[in-house]
CSV table of C-alpha atoms and ligand atoms in Angstrom, one decimal:
chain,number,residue,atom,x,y,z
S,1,UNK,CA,-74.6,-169.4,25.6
S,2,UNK,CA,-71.0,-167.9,25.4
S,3,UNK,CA,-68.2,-170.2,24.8
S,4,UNK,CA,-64.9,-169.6,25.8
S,5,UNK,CA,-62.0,-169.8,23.0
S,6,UNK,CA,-58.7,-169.8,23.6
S,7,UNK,CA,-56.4,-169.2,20.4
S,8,UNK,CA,-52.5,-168.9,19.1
S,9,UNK,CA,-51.9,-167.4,16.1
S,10,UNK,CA,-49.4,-169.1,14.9
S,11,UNK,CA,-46.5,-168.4,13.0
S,12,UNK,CA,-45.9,-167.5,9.2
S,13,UNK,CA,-49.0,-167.4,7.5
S,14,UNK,CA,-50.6,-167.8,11.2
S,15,UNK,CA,-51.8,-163.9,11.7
S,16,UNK,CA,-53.1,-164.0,8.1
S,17,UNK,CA,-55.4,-166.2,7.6
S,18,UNK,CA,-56.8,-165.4,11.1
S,19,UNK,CA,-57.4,-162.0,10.3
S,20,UNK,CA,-59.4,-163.6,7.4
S,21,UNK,CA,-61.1,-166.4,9.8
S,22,UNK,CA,-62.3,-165.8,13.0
S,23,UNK,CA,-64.8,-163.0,11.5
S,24,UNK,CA,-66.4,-165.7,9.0
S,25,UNK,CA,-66.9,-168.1,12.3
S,26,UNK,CA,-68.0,-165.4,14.3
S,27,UNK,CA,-70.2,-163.7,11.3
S,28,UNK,CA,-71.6,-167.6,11.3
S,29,UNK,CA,-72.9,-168.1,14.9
S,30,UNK,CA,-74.6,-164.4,14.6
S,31,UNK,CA,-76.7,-165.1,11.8
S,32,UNK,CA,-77.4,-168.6,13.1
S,33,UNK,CA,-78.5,-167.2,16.9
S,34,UNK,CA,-78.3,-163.6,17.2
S,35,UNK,CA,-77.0,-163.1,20.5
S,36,UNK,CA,-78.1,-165.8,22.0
S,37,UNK,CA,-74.8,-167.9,21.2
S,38,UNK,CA,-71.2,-166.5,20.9
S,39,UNK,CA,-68.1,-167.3,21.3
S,40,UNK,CA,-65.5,-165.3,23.3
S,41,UNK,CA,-61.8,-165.4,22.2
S,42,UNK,CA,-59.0,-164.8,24.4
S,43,UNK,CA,-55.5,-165.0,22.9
S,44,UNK,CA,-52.6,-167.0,24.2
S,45,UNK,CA,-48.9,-167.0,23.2
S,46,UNK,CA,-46.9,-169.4,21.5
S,47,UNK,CA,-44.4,-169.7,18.9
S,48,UNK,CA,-42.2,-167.0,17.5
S,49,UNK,CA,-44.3,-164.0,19.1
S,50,UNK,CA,-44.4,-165.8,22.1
S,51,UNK,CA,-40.2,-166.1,22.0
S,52,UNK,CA,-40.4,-162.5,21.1
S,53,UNK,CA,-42.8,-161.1,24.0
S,54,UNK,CA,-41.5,-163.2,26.6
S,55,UNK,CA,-38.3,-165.0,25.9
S,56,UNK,CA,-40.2,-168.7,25.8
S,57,UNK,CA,-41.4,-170.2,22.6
S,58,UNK,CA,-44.8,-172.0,24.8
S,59,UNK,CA,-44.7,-169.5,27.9
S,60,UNK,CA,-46.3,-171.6,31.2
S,61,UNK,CA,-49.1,-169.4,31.3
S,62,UNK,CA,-50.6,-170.6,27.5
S,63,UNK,CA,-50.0,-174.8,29.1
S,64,UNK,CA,-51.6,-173.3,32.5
S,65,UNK,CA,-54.9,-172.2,30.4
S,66,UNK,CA,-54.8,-174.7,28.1
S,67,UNK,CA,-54.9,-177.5,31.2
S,68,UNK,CA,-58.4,-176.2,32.1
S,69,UNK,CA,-59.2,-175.3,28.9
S,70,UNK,CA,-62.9,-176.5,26.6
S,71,UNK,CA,-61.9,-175.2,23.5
S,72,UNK,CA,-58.8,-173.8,21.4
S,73,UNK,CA,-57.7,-172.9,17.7
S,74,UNK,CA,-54.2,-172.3,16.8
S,75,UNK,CA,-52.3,-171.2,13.6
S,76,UNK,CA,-49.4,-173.5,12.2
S,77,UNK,CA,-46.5,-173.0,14.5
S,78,UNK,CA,-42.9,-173.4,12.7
S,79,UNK,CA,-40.5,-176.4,13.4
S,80,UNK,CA,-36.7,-176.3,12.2
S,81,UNK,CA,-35.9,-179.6,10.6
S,82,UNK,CA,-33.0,-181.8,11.8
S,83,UNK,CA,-31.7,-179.5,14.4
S,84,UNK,CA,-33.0,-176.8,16.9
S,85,UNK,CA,-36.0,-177.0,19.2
S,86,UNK,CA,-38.1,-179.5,19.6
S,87,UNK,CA,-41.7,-179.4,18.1
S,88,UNK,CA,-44.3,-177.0,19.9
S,89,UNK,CA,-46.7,-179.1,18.6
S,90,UNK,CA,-45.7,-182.4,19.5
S,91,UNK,CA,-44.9,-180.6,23.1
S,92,UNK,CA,-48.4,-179.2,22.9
S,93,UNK,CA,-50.2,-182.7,22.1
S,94,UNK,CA,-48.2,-184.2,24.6
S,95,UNK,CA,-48.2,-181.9,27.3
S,96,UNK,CA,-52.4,-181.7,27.1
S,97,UNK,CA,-52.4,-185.5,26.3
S,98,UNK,CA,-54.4,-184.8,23.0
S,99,UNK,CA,-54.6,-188.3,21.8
S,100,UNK,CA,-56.8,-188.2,19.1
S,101,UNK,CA,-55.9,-186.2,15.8
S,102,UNK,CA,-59.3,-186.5,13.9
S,103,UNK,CA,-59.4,-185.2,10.2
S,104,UNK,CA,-62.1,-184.7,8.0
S,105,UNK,CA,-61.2,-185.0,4.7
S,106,UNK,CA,-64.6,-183.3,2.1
S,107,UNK,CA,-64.8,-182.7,-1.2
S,108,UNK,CA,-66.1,-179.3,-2.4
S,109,UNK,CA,-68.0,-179.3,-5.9
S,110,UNK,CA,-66.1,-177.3,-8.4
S,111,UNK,CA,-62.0,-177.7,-7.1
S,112,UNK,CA,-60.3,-179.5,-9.7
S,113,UNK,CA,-58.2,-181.6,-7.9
S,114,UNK,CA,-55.8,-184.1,-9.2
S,115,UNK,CA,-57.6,-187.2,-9.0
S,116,UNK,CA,-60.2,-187.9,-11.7
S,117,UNK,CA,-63.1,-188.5,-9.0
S,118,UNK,CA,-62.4,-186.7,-5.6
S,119,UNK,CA,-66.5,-186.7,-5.1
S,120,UNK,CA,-66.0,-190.6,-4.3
S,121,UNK,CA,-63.6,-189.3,-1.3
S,122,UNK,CA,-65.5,-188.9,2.2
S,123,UNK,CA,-62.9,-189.8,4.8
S,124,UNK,CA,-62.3,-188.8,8.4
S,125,UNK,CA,-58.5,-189.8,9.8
S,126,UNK,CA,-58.3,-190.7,13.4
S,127,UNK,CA,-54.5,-189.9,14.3
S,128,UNK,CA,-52.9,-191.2,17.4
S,129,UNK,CA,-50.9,-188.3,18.5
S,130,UNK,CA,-48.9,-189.1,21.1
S,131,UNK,CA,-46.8,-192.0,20.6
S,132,UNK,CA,-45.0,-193.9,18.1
S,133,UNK,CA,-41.4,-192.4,16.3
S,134,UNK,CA,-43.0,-188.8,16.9
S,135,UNK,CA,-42.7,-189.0,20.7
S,136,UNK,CA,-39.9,-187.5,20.3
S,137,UNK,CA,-37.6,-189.7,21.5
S,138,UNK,CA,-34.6,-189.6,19.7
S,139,UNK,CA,-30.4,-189.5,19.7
S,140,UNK,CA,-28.4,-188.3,17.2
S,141,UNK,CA,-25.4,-190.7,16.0
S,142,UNK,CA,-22.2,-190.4,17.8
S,143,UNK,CA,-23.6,-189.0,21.3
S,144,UNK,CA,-22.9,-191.0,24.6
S,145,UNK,CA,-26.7,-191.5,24.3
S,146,UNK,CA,-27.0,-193.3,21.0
S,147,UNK,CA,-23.8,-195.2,21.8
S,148,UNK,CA,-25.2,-195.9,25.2
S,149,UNK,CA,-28.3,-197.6,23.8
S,150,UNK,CA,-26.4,-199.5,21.1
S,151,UNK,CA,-24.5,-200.9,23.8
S,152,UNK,CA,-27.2,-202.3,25.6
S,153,UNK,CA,-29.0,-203.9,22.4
S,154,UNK,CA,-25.7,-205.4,21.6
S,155,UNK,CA,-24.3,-206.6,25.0
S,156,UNK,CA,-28.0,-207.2,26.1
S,157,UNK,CA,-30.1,-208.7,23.0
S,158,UNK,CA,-27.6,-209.4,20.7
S,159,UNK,CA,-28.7,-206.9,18.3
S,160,UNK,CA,-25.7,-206.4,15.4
S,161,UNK,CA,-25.6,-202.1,15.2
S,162,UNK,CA,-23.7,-200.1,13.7
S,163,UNK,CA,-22.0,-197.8,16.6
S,164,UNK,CA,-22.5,-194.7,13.6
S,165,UNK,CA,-26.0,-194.9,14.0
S,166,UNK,CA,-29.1,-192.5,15.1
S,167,UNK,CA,-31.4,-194.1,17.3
S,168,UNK,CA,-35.2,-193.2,17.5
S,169,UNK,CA,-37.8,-195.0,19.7
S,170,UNK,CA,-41.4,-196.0,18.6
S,171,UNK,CA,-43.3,-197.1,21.7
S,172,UNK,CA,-46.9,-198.0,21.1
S,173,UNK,CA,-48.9,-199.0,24.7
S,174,UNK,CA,-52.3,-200.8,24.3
S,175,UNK,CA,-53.9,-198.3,26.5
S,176,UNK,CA,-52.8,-195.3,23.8
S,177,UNK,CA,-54.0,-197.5,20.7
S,178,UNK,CA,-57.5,-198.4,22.2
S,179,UNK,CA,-58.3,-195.1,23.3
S,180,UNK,CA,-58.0,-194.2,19.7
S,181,UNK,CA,-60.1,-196.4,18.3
S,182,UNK,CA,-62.2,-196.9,20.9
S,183,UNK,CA,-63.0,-192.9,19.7
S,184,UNK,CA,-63.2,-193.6,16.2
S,185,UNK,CA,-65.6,-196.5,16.5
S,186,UNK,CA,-68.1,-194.6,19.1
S,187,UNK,CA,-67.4,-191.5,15.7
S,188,UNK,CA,-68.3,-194.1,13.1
S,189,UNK,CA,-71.2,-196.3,14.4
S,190,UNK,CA,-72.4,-192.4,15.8
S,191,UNK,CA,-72.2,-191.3,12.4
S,192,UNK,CA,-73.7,-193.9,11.0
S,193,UNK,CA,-70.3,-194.7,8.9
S,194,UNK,CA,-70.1,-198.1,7.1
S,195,UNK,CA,-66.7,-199.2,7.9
S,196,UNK,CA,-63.5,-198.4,10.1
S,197,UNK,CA,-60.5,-199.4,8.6
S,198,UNK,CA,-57.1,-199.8,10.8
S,199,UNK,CA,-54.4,-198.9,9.0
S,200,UNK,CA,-50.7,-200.2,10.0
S,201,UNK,CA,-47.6,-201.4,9.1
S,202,UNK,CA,-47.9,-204.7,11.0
S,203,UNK,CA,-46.3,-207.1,8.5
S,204,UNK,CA,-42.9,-205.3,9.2
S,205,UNK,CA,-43.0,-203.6,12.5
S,206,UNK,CA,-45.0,-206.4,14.5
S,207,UNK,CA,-44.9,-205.8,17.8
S,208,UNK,CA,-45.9,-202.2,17.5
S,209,UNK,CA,-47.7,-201.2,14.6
S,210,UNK,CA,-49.1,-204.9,14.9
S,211,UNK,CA,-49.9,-204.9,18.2
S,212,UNK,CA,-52.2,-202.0,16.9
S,213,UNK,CA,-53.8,-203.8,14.3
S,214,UNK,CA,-55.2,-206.5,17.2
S,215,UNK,CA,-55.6,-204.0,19.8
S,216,UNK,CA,-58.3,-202.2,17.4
S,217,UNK,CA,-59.7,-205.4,17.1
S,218,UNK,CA,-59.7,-206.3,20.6
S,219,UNK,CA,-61.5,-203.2,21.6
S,220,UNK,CA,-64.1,-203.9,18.4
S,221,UNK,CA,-64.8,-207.3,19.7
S,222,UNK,CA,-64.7,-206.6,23.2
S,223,UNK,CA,-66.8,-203.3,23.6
S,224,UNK,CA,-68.9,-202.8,20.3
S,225,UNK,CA,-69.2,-206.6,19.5
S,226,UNK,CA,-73.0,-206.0,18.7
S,227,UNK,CA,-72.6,-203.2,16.8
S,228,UNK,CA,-69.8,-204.0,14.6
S,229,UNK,CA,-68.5,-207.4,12.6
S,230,UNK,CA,-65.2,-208.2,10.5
S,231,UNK,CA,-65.2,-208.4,6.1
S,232,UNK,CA,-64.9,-211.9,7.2
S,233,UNK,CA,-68.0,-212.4,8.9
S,234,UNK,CA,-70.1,-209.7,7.2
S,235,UNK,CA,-73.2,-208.4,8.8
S,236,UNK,CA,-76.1,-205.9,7.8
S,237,UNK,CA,-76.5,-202.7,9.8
S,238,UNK,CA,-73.0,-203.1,11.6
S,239,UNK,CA,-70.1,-201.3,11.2
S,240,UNK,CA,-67.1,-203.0,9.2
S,241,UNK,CA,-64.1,-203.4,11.2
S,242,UNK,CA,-61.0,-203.8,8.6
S,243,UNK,CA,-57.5,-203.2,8.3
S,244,UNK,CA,-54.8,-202.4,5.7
S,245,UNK,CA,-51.3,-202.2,5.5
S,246,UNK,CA,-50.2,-198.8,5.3
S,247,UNK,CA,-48.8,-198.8,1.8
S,248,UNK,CA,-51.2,-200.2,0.1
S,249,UNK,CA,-54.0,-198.1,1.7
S,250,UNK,CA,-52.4,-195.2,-0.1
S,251,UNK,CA,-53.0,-197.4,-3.4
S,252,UNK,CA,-56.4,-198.1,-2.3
S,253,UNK,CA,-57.2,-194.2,-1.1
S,254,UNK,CA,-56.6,-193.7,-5.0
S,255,UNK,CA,-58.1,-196.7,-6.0
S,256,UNK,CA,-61.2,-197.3,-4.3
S,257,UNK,CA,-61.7,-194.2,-2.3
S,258,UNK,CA,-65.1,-195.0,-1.8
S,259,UNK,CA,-64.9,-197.9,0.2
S,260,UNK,CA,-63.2,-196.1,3.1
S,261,UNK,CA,-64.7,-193.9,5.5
S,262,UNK,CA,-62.9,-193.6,9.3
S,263,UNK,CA,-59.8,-194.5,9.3
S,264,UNK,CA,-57.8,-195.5,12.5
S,265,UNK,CA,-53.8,-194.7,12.9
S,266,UNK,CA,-50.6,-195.1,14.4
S,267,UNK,CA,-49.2,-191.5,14.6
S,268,UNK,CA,-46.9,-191.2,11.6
S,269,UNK,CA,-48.7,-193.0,9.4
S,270,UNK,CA,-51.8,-190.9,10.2
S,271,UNK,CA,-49.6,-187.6,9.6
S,272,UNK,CA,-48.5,-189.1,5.7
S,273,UNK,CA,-52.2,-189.9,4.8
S,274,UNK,CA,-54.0,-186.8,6.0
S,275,UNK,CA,-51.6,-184.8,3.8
S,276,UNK,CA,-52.1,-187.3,0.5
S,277,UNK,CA,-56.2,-187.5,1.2
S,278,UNK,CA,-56.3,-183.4,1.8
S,279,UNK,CA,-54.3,-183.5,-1.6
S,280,UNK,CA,-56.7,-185.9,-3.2
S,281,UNK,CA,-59.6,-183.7,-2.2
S,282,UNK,CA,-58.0,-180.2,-3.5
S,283,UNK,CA,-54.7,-179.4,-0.7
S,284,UNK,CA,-54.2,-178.4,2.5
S,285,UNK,CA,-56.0,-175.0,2.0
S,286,UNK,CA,-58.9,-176.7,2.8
S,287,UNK,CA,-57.9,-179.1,5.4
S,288,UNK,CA,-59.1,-178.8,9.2
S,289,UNK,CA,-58.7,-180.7,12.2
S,290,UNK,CA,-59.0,-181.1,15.8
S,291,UNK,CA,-56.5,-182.7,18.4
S,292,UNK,CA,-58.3,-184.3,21.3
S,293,UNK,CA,-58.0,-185.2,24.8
S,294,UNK,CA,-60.9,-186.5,26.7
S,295,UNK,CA,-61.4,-182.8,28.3
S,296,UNK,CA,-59.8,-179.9,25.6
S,297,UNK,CA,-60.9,-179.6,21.8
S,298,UNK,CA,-58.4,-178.0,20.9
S,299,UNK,CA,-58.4,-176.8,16.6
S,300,UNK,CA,-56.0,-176.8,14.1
S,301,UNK,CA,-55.2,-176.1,10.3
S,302,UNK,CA,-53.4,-179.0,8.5
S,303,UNK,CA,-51.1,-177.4,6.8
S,304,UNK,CA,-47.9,-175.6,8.3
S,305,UNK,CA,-46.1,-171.9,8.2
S,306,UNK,CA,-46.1,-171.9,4.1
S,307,UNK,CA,-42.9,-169.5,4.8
S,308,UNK,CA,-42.6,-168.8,1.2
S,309,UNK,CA,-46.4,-167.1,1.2
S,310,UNK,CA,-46.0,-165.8,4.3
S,311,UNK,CA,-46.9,-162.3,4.5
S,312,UNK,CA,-48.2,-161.4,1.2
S,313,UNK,CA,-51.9,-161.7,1.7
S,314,UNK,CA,-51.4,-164.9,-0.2
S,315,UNK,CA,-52.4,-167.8,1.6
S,316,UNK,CA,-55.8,-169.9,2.0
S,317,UNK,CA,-57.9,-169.4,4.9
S,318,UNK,CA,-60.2,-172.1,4.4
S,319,UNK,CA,-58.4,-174.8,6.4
S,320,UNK,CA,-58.8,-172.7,9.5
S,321,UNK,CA,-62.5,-171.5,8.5
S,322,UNK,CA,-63.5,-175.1,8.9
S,323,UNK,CA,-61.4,-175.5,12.1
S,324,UNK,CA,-64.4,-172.9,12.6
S,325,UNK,CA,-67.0,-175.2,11.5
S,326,UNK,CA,-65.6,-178.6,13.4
S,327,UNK,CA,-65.8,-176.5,16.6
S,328,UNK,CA,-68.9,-175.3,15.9
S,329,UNK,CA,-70.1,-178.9,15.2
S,330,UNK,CA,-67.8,-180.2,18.5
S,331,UNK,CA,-70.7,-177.4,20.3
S,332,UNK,CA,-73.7,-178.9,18.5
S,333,UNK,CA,-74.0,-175.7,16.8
S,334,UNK,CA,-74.6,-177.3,13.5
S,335,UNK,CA,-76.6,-174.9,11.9
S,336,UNK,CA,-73.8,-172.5,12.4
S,337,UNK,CA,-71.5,-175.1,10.8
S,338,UNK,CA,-73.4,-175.9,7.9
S,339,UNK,CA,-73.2,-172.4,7.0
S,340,UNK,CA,-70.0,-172.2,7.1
S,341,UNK,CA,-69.4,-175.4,5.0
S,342,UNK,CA,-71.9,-173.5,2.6
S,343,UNK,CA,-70.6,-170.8,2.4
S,344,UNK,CA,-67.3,-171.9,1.2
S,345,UNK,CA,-69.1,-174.1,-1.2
S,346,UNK,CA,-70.3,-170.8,-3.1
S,347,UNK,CA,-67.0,-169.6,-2.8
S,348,UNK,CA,-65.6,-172.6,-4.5
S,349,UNK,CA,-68.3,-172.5,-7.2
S,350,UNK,CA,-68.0,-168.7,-7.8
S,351,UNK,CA,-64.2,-169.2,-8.7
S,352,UNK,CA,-63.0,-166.6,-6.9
S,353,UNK,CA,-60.4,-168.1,-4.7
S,354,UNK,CA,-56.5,-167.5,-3.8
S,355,UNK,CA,-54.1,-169.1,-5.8
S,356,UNK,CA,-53.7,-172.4,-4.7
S,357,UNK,CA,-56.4,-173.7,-6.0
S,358,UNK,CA,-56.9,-171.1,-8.9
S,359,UNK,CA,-53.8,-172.9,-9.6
S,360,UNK,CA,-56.0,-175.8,-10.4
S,361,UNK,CA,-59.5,-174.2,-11.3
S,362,UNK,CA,-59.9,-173.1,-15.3
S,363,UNK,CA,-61.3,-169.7,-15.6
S,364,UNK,CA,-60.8,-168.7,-11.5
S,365,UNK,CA,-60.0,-165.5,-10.6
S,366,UNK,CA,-57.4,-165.4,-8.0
S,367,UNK,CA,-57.6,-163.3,-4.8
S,368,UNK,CA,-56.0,-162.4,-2.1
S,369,UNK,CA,-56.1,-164.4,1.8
S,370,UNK,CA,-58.5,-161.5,3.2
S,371,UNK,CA,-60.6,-161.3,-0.2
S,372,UNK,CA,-61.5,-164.9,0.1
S,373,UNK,CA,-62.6,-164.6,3.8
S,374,UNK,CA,-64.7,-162.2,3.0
S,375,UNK,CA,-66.0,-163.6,-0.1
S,376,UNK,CA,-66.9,-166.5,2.5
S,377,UNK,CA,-68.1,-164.3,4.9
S,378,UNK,CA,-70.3,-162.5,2.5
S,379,UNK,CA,-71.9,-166.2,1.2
S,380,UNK,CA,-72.7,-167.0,4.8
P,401,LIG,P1,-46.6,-176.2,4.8
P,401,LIG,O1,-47.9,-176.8,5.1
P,401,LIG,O2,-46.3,-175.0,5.6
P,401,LIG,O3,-46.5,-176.0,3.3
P,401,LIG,C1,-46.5,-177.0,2.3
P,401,LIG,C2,-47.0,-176.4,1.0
P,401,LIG,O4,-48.4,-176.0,1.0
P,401,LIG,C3,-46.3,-175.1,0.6
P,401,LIG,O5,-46.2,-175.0,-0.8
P,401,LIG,C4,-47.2,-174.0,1.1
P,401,LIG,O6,-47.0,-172.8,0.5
P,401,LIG,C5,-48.6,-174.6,0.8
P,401,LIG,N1,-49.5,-174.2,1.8
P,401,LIG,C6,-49.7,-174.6,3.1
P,401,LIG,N2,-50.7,-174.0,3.7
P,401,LIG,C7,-51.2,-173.2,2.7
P,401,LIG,C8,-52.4,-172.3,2.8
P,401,LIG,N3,-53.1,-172.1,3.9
P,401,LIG,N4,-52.6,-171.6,1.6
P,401,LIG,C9,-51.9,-171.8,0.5
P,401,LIG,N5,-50.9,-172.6,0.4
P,401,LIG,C10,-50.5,-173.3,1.5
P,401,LIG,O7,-45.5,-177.3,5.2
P,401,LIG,P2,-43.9,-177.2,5.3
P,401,LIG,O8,-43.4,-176.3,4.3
P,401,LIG,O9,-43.5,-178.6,5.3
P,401,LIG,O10,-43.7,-176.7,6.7
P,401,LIG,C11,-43.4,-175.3,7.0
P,401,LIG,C12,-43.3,-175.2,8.6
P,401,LIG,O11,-44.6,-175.5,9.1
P,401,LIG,C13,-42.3,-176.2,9.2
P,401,LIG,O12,-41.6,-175.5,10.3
P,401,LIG,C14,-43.2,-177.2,9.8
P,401,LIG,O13,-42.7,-177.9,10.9
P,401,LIG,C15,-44.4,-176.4,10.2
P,401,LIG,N6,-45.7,-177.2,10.3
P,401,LIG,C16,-46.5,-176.9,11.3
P,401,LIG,C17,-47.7,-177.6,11.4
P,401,LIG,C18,-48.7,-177.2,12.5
P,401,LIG,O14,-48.4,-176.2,13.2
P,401,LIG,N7,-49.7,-178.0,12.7
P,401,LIG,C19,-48.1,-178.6,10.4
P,401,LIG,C20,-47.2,-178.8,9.3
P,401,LIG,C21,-46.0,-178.1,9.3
């Protein structure tokens, strides 16, 4: 079987660690199958070569693929902060209607990390990805926008606003919340998982991040009722619908790591947690994930440009090596997969590896971005 790839490289570290990459996934379905599986790549712009080769940051021709699209990997593409254009990937997420940002988060043996037992971590993050603060709707203070809307709040609702401020808008739908978890609970009883927990910040922000909370309880109770049951009303063999309140599941993720295992989140609280848990487990080197709409799989490293690395053969490949291994899992090419995973695992154990986490590791030798992929490569 062939399977059609589309991929971006990305920008800053991007063409790095995919020179370093794509041979360890493609080295990893030959030795599984021979030629009886591959996968064929075809490359798509966006981001700064994009801008430079034809004048549009995400050309129409890269959303025209993507639209039809199976699969796709992409590199980190770069954001400016507090001015300039809007996110590519938030246009991208949007724009495809990937919904679901889902993110393993695996300990490998050996990586000193900075918690004393990241072993107890075995987490996977369901994101919602297209609503919440980071749809992008947003004024900045003292536009005829932002004075427009405090207008109406105050001559409308009543609402006492300052006319200096910046307005951003969270909206959270019940249709976008339970397609989440409705995901994350078919991934969890699937997977044989012990409990989902909802995570939220529904004491404070009730009608939204609230409205969540009960909305992943709704579709719990009203679609998987035999399957799972609340702490309250505990059950052998079902999955454990919970919930927590955002900050003190980041006290808990430290705390008792071990009785988590899917989680299910409002956008921007899933983006703060899948950077803390990839920390907990050894950084975002090693950090993979997958947006998803109901049709396009569509791959990507956790971490961003790392502008400061980029270009000197520095940077870890591994995130986007196991972007490698979740597509080839997404195929039911597991084999394949679990080579991959196994391969990095020797890596890891060997102590030759680049230098964030030789930076952590005593007696590791550090290499270079291409060294490590074909250290992996050669464990496969
Ligand atoms: P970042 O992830 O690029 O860097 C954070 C820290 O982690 C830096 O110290 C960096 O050197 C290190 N790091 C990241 N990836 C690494 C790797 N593969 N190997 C070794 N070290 C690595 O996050 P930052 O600095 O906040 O963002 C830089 C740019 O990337 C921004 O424009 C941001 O918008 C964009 N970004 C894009 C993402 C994406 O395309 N999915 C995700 C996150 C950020």
């Amino acid at each position: 079987m062939q399977k059609k790839v589309y991929w971006i490289e990305g920008d800053g570290i991007g063409a790095e660690v995919w020179k370093a990459a794509r041979p360890v996934i493609d080295a990893a379905v030959a030795k599984e199958y021979g030629v009886e599986h591959s996968l064929v790549w075809e490359e798509l712009l966006a981001g700064e070569k994009a801008q430079r080769e034809t004048g549009s940051p995400l050309p129409e021709l890269t959303l025209e693929k993507l639209r039809t699209a199976e699969l796709a990997m992409k590199g980190p593409l770069g954001t400016p902060v507090g001015s300039g254009m809007r996110s590519l990937n938030v246009a991208l997420r949007q724009t495809l209607d990937l919904y679901a940002c889902i993110r393993p988060i695996q300990y490998f043996e050996g990586l000193e990390t900075p918690v004393k037992h990241p072993e107890k971590i075995n987490m996977v993050i369901f994101r919602e990805n297209t609503e919440d603060v980071y749809a992008g709707i947003e004024y900045a203070a003292q536009t005829p926008e932002a004075q427009k809307i405090i207008s109406m709040l105050r001559d409308s609702f009543g609402v006492n606003l300052s006319d200096a401020a910046a307005i951003g808008i969270k909206p959270m739908t019940e249709h976008g919340s339970k397609r989440l978890v409705r995901r994350a609970l078919r991934f969890a009883i699937a997977q044989k998982f012990p409990s989902l927990t909802l995570v939220h910040k529904g004491n404070i922000m009730k009608y939204t991040e609230g409205a969540f909370r009960q909305w992943g309880y709704d579709v719990a109770q009203q679609e998987f009722s035999d399957l799972t049951c609340t702490e309250k009303d505990m059950l052998p063999g079902r999955l454990v619908v919970k919930d927590r309140i955002a900050d003190a599941m980041f006290q808990e993720a430290l705390l008792h790591p071990a009785s988590y295992h899917v989680i299910a989140t409002p956008n921007l609280n899933g983006d703060y947690l899948s950077d803390a848990l990839a920390a907990q487990v050894g950084g975002l080197g090693l950090a993979p994930g997958v947006n998803m709409s109901d049709e396009l799989a569509f791959f990507e490293a956790t971490h961003g440009t790392a502008p400061t690395i980029a270009g000197q053969d520095k940077a870890n490949p591994g995130s986007l090596i196991l972007c490698g291994a979740l597509m080839l899992d997404h195929l039911g090419w597991h084999p394949a997969a679990e080579r991959i995973r196994k391969a990095m695992q020797k890596a890891i154990a060997d102590k030759s590896v680049t230098v964030d986490l030789a930076g952590q590791m005593a007696g590791a030798r550090t290499v270079g971005c291409t060294a490590f992929g074909d250290i992996i490569g050669a464990a496969l």
